[in-house]
GROMACS .gro file of N, CA and C in nm:
model
  297
    1MET      N    1  -1.359  -0.230   2.725
    1MET     CA    2  -1.278  -0.307   2.630
    1MET      C    3  -1.341  -0.444   2.610
    2SER      N    4  -1.343  -0.488   2.489
    2SER     CA    5  -1.400  -0.618   2.455
    2SER      C    6  -1.309  -0.730   2.503
    3ALA      N    7  -1.369  -0.842   2.540
    3ALA     CA    8  -1.291  -0.958   2.582
    3ALA      C    9  -1.208  -1.010   2.465
    4LEU      N   10  -1.092  -1.066   2.497
    4LEU     CA   11  -1.005  -1.122   2.394
    4LEU      C   12  -1.039  -1.269   2.374
    5ARG      N   13  -1.033  -1.311   2.248
    5ARG     CA   14  -1.065  -1.448   2.211
    5ARG      C   15  -0.963  -1.502   2.114
    6SER      N   16  -0.954  -1.634   2.109
    6SER     CA   17  -0.871  -1.703   2.012
    6SER      C   18  -0.953  -1.815   1.951
    7ILE      N   19  -0.941  -1.835   1.822
    7ILE     CA   20  -1.013  -1.945   1.756
    7ILE      C   21  -0.929  -1.999   1.640
    8ASP      N   22  -0.934  -2.130   1.623
    8ASP     CA   23  -0.867  -2.196   1.512
    8ASP      C   24  -0.968  -2.214   1.399
    9PHE      N   25  -0.922  -2.210   1.275
    9PHE     CA   26  -1.012  -2.228   1.162
    9PHE      C   27  -0.951  -2.317   1.055
   10LYS      N   28  -1.039  -2.378   0.976
   10LYS     CA   29  -0.998  -2.457   0.860
   10LYS      C   30  -1.102  -2.433   0.751
   11VAL      N   31  -1.055  -2.385   0.635
   11VAL     CA   32  -1.144  -2.349   0.525
   11VAL      C   33  -1.129  -2.450   0.411
   12PHE      N   34  -1.243  -2.502   0.365
   12PHE     CA   35  -1.248  -2.601   0.259
   12PHE      C   36  -1.304  -2.539   0.132
   13GLY      N   37  -1.263  -2.592   0.017
   13GLY     CA   38  -1.312  -2.544  -0.111
   13GLY      C   39  -1.195  -2.505  -0.200
   14ARG      N   40  -1.221  -2.416  -0.293
   14ARG     CA   41  -1.113  -2.365  -0.379
   14ARG      C   42  -1.051  -2.245  -0.308
   15VAL      N   43  -0.953  -2.275  -0.223
   15VAL     CA   44  -0.894  -2.170  -0.139
   15VAL      C   45  -0.741  -2.162  -0.151
   16GLN      N   46  -0.685  -2.243  -0.240
   16GLN     CA   47  -0.541  -2.232  -0.266
   16GLN      C   48  -0.522  -2.187  -0.411
   17GLY      N   49  -0.422  -2.103  -0.433
   17GLY     CA   50  -0.395  -2.053  -0.567
   17GLY      C   51  -0.491  -1.941  -0.609
   18VAL      N   52  -0.564  -1.885  -0.512
   18VAL     CA   53  -0.662  -1.779  -0.541
   18VAL      C   54  -0.643  -1.659  -0.447
   19PHE      N   55  -0.522  -1.646  -0.392
   19PHE     CA   56  -0.487  -1.535  -0.303
   19PHE      C   57  -0.570  -1.532  -0.174
   20PHE      N   58  -0.616  -1.650  -0.131
   20PHE     CA   59  -0.699  -1.657  -0.010
   20PHE      C   60  -0.621  -1.611   0.113
   21ARG      N   61  -0.497  -1.658   0.127
   21ARG     CA   62  -0.417  -1.619   0.245
   21ARG      C   63  -0.390  -1.469   0.246
   22LYS      N   64  -0.358  -1.412   0.130
   22LYS     CA   65  -0.331  -1.268   0.121
   22LYS      C   66  -0.454  -1.189   0.166
   23HIS      N   67  -0.571  -1.227   0.117
   23HIS     CA   68  -0.694  -1.157   0.154
   23HIS      C   69  -0.731  -1.182   0.300
   24THR      N   70  -0.699  -1.300   0.351
   24THR     CA   71  -0.725  -1.329   0.493
   24THR      C   72  -0.640  -1.238   0.580
   25LYS      N   73  -0.513  -1.221   0.543
   25LYS     CA   74  -0.426  -1.130   0.619
   25LYS      C   75  -0.478  -0.987   0.612
   26GLU      N   76  -0.518  -0.942   0.493
   26GLU     CA   77  -0.570  -0.806   0.479
   26GLU      C   78  -0.695  -0.785   0.565
   27GLN      N   79  -0.784  -0.883   0.568
   27GLN     CA   80  -0.905  -0.872   0.649
   27GLN      C   81  -0.871  -0.873   0.798
   28ALA      N   82  -0.780  -0.959   0.839
   28ALA     CA   83  -0.738  -0.964   0.980
   28ALA      C   84  -0.674  -0.831   1.021
   29ASP      N   85  -0.588  -0.776   0.935
   29ASP     CA   86  -0.524  -0.647   0.965
   29ASP      C   87  -0.630  -0.537   0.978
   30LYS      N   88  -0.727  -0.538   0.888
   30LYS     CA   89  -0.834  -0.438   0.890
   30LYS      C   90  -0.913  -0.446   1.021
   31LEU      N   91  -0.932  -0.568   1.072
   31LEU     CA   92  -1.008  -0.589   1.196
   31LEU      C   93  -0.919  -0.583   1.321
   32LYS      N   94  -0.790  -0.555   1.301
   32LYS     CA   95  -0.692  -0.549   1.411
   32LYS      C   96  -0.683  -0.681   1.487
   33LEU      N   97  -0.682  -0.791   1.409
   33LEU     CA   98  -0.666  -0.924   1.466
   33LEU      C   99  -0.525  -0.974   1.439
   34VAL      N  100  -0.479  -1.065   1.522
   34VAL     CA  101  -0.347  -1.124   1.506
   34VAL      C  102  -0.362  -1.275   1.491
   35GLY      N  103  -0.255  -1.340   1.447
   35GLY     CA  104  -0.255  -1.485   1.430
   35GLY      C  105  -0.179  -1.523   1.305
   36TRP      N  106  -0.227  -1.626   1.237
   36TRP     CA  107  -0.159  -1.674   1.118
   36TRP      C  108  -0.254  -1.760   1.033
   37CYS      N  109  -0.213  -1.784   0.907
   37CYS     CA  110  -0.282  -1.880   0.821
   37CYS      C  111  -0.178  -1.946   0.731
   38LYS      N  112  -0.212  -2.066   0.682
   38LYS     CA  113  -0.121  -2.137   0.592
   38LYS      C  114  -0.198  -2.236   0.506
   39ASN      N  115  -0.138  -2.269   0.391
   39ASN     CA  116  -0.191  -2.374   0.304
   39ASN      C  117  -0.156  -2.509   0.365
   40GLU      N  118  -0.248  -2.605   0.350
   40GLU     CA  119  -0.226  -2.741   0.397
   40GLU      C  120  -0.217  -2.836   0.278
   41PRO      N  121  -0.150  -2.952   0.297
   41PRO     CA  122  -0.139  -3.049   0.188
   41PRO      C  123  -0.275  -3.098   0.135
   42ASP      N  124  -0.380  -3.095   0.220
   42ASP     CA  125  -0.512  -3.141   0.177
   42ASP      C  126  -0.591  -3.033   0.102
   43LEU      N  127  -0.521  -2.926   0.060
   43LEU     CA  128  -0.576  -2.814  -0.019
   43LEU      C  129  -0.671  -2.724   0.059
   44THR      N  130  -0.666  -2.730   0.192
   44THR     CA  131  -0.740  -2.638   0.276
   44THR      C  132  -0.647  -2.526   0.321
   45VAL      N  133  -0.704  -2.426   0.387
   45VAL     CA  134  -0.626  -2.322   0.454
   45VAL      C  135  -0.664  -2.328   0.602
   46THR      N  136  -0.562  -2.335   0.688
   46THR     CA  137  -0.586  -2.337   0.832
   46THR      C  138  -0.521  -2.215   0.895
   47GLY      N  139  -0.562  -2.185   1.019
   47GLY     CA  140  -0.501  -2.074   1.089
   47GLY      C  141  -0.562  -2.051   1.225
   48VAL      N  142  -0.514  -1.944   1.286
   48VAL     CA  143  -0.559  -1.900   1.418
   48VAL      C  144  -0.581  -1.750   1.409
   49VAL      N  145  -0.692  -1.702   1.466
   49VAL     CA  146  -0.712  -1.558   1.480
   49VAL      C  147  -0.737  -1.526   1.626
   50GLN      N  148  -0.682  -1.414   1.669
   50GLN     CA  149  -0.696  -1.369   1.808
   50GLN      C  150  -0.723  -1.220   1.810
   51GLY      N  151  -0.804  -1.179   1.907
   51GLY     CA  152  -0.833  -1.037   1.922
   51GLY      C  153  -0.966  -1.017   1.990
   52ALA      N  154  -1.024  -0.899   1.969
   52ALA     CA  155  -1.151  -0.864   2.031
   52ALA      C  156  -1.261  -0.959   1.984
   53SER      N  157  -1.342  -1.003   2.077
   53SER     CA  158  -1.447  -1.102   2.048
   53SER      C  159  -1.538  -1.059   1.934
   54SER      N  160  -1.580  -0.933   1.932
   54SER     CA  161  -1.670  -0.886   1.826
   54SER      C  162  -1.601  -0.892   1.690
   55GLN      N  163  -1.471  -0.862   1.686
   55GLN     CA  164  -1.397  -0.866   1.559
   55GLN      C  165  -1.376  -1.012   1.515
   56ILE      N  166  -1.359  -1.102   1.610
   56ILE     CA  167  -1.347  -1.245   1.578
   56ILE      C  168  -1.476  -1.291   1.509
   57ASP      N  169  -1.591  -1.250   1.562
   57ASP     CA  170  -1.720  -1.287   1.500
   57ASP      C  171  -1.726  -1.239   1.356
   58THR      N  172  -1.682  -1.115   1.331
   58THR     CA  173  -1.680  -1.061   1.196
   58THR      C  174  -1.588  -1.143   1.106
   59MET      N  175  -1.471  -1.178   1.157
   59MET     CA  176  -1.374  -1.257   1.079
   59MET      C  177  -1.430  -1.396   1.049
   60MET      N  178  -1.498  -1.456   1.144
   60MET     CA  179  -1.557  -1.588   1.122
   60MET      C  180  -1.657  -1.584   1.007
   61ARG      N  181  -1.741  -1.482   1.005
   61ARG     CA  182  -1.837  -1.468   0.895
   61ARG      C  183  -1.764  -1.450   0.761
   62TRP      N  184  -1.656  -1.370   0.762
   62TRP     CA  185  -1.578  -1.347   0.640
   62TRP      C  186  -1.517  -1.478   0.591
   63LEU      N  187  -1.460  -1.558   0.682
   63LEU     CA  188  -1.400  -1.686   0.644
   63LEU      C  189  -1.504  -1.784   0.590
   64GLU      N  190  -1.624  -1.780   0.643
   64GLU     CA  191  -1.731  -1.870   0.600
   64GLU      C  192  -1.794  -1.830   0.467
   65LYS      N  193  -1.809  -1.700   0.444
   65LYS     CA  194  -1.893  -1.652   0.334
   65LYS      C  195  -1.822  -1.572   0.225
   66THR      N  196  -1.712  -1.505   0.257
   66THR     CA  197  -1.654  -1.409   0.164
   66THR      C  198  -1.524  -1.459   0.101
   67GLY      N  199  -1.416  -1.462   0.179
   67GLY     CA  200  -1.287  -1.505   0.126
   67GLY      C  201  -1.234  -1.413   0.019
   68SER      N  202  -1.141  -1.465  -0.060
   68SER     CA  203  -1.084  -1.385  -0.169
   68SER      C  204  -1.180  -1.386  -0.288
   69PRO      N  205  -1.169  -1.287  -0.378
   69PRO     CA  206  -1.263  -1.279  -0.490
   69PRO      C  207  -1.271  -1.406  -0.576
   70GLN      N  208  -1.160  -1.476  -0.594
   70GLN     CA  209  -1.160  -1.595  -0.680
   70GLN      C  210  -1.184  -1.725  -0.604
   71SER      N  211  -1.196  -1.718  -0.472
   71SER     CA  212  -1.216  -1.841  -0.395
   71SER      C  213  -1.359  -1.890  -0.404
   72ARG      N  214  -1.377  -2.020  -0.378
   72ARG     CA  215  -1.510  -2.079  -0.364
   72ARG      C  216  -1.509  -2.158  -0.233
   73ILE      N  217  -1.566  -2.100  -0.132
   73ILE     CA  218  -1.566  -2.162   0.001
   73ILE      C  219  -1.679  -2.264   0.007
   74GLU      N  220  -1.643  -2.388   0.036
   74GLU     CA  221  -1.743  -2.493   0.055
   74GLU      C  222  -1.790  -2.497   0.200
   75SER      N  223  -1.694  -2.488   0.291
   75SER     CA  224  -1.728  -2.485   0.434
   75SER      C  225  -1.608  -2.434   0.512
   76CYS      N  226  -1.635  -2.398   0.636
   76CYS     CA  227  -1.530  -2.353   0.727
   76CYS      C  228  -1.562  -2.409   0.865
   77THR      N  229  -1.464  -2.472   0.926
   77THR     CA  230  -1.484  -2.524   1.060
   77THR      C  231  -1.402  -2.442   1.159
   78PHE      N  232  -1.455  -2.429   1.279
   78PHE     CA  233  -1.389  -2.355   1.385
   78PHE      C  234  -1.374  -2.446   1.505
   79SER      N  235  -1.261  -2.433   1.573
   79SER     CA  236  -1.237  -2.515   1.692
   79SER      C  237  -1.153  -2.435   1.791
   80ASN      N  238  -1.144  -2.488   1.912
   80ASN     CA  239  -1.059  -2.430   2.016
   80ASN      C  240  -1.095  -2.283   2.043
   81ASP      N  241  -1.225  -2.252   2.041
   81ASP     CA  242  -1.273  -2.116   2.069
   81ASP      C  243  -1.259  -2.092   2.219
   82ARG      N  244  -1.178  -1.994   2.255
   82ARG     CA  245  -1.152  -1.973   2.397
   82ARG      C  246  -1.121  -1.826   2.427
   83LYS      N  247  -1.145  -1.787   2.550
   83LYS     CA  248  -1.105  -1.654   2.597
   83LYS      C  249  -0.957  -1.659   2.631
   84VAL      N  250  -0.888  -1.550   2.602
   84VAL     CA  251  -0.746  -1.540   2.636
   84VAL      C  252  -0.722  -1.408   2.709
   85ASP      N  253  -0.624  -1.408   2.799
   85ASP     CA  254  -0.589  -1.287   2.872
   85ASP      C  255  -0.510  -1.190   2.785
   86LYS      N  256  -0.429  -1.247   2.695
   86LYS     CA  257  -0.352  -1.164   2.601
   86LYS      C  258  -0.328  -1.246   2.475
   87THR      N  259  -0.303  -1.177   2.365
   87THR     CA  260  -0.279  -1.247   2.239
   87THR      C  261  -0.139  -1.308   2.239
   88GLU      N  262  -0.124  -1.415   2.163
   88GLU     CA  263   0.004  -1.486   2.154
   88GLU      C  264   0.090  -1.435   2.039
   89PHE      N  265   0.035  -1.350   1.955
   89PHE     CA  266   0.104  -1.302   1.835
   89PHE      C  267   0.102  -1.150   1.833
   90SER      N  268   0.199  -1.091   1.762
   90SER     CA  269   0.204  -0.945   1.754
   90SER      C  270   0.140  -0.892   1.626
   91GLU      N  271   0.119  -0.982   1.528
   91GLU     CA  272   0.060  -0.944   1.400
   91GLU      C  273  -0.003  -1.068   1.337
   92PHE      N  274  -0.069  -1.049   1.223
   92PHE     CA  275  -0.122  -1.162   1.147
   92PHE      C  276  -0.024  -1.193   1.036
   93THR      N  277   0.019  -1.319   1.027
   93THR     CA  278   0.119  -1.357   0.928
   93THR      C  279   0.070  -1.472   0.839
   94ILE      N  280   0.132  -1.482   0.724
   94ILE     CA  281   0.110  -1.594   0.634
   94ILE      C  282   0.228  -1.688   0.652
   95ARG      N  283   0.199  -1.809   0.693
   95ARG     CA  284   0.306  -1.907   0.711
   95ARG      C  285   0.324  -1.980   0.580
   96ARG      N  286   0.450  -1.988   0.537
   96ARG     CA  287   0.481  -2.053   0.411
   96ARG      C  288   0.568  -2.175   0.437
   97LYS      N  289   0.564  -2.269   0.342
   97LYS     CA  290   0.647  -2.390   0.353
   97LYS      C  291   0.794  -2.351   0.352
   98LYS      N  292   0.870  -2.422   0.432
   98LYS     CA  293   1.015  -2.400   0.430
   98LYS      C  294   1.072  -2.477   0.312
   99LYS      N  295   1.161  -2.412   0.237
   99LYS     CA  296   1.216  -2.476   0.117
   99LYS      C  297   1.344  -2.548   0.148
   0.00000   0.00000   0.00000
């Protein structure tokens, strides 16, 4: 079994209003990763992904290079990369602003 990892991300560019979060969730689900993502006031998308280390690597490349079809990714930063004994989430979710 692959080691479990957790990493935080922040994606810059045209990533809001282009279904970036929806596609991020679909990609995370496809890779069997858990965590969350949300829009930020500074027009970035931030989140956390957790799961098998090899799948995290695949997701990191997707966040840096692919994104949603209409997005234009300028850059993506990663932080808090760490091994975890178990995931903190049961699924990957899109966090939305409370109204």
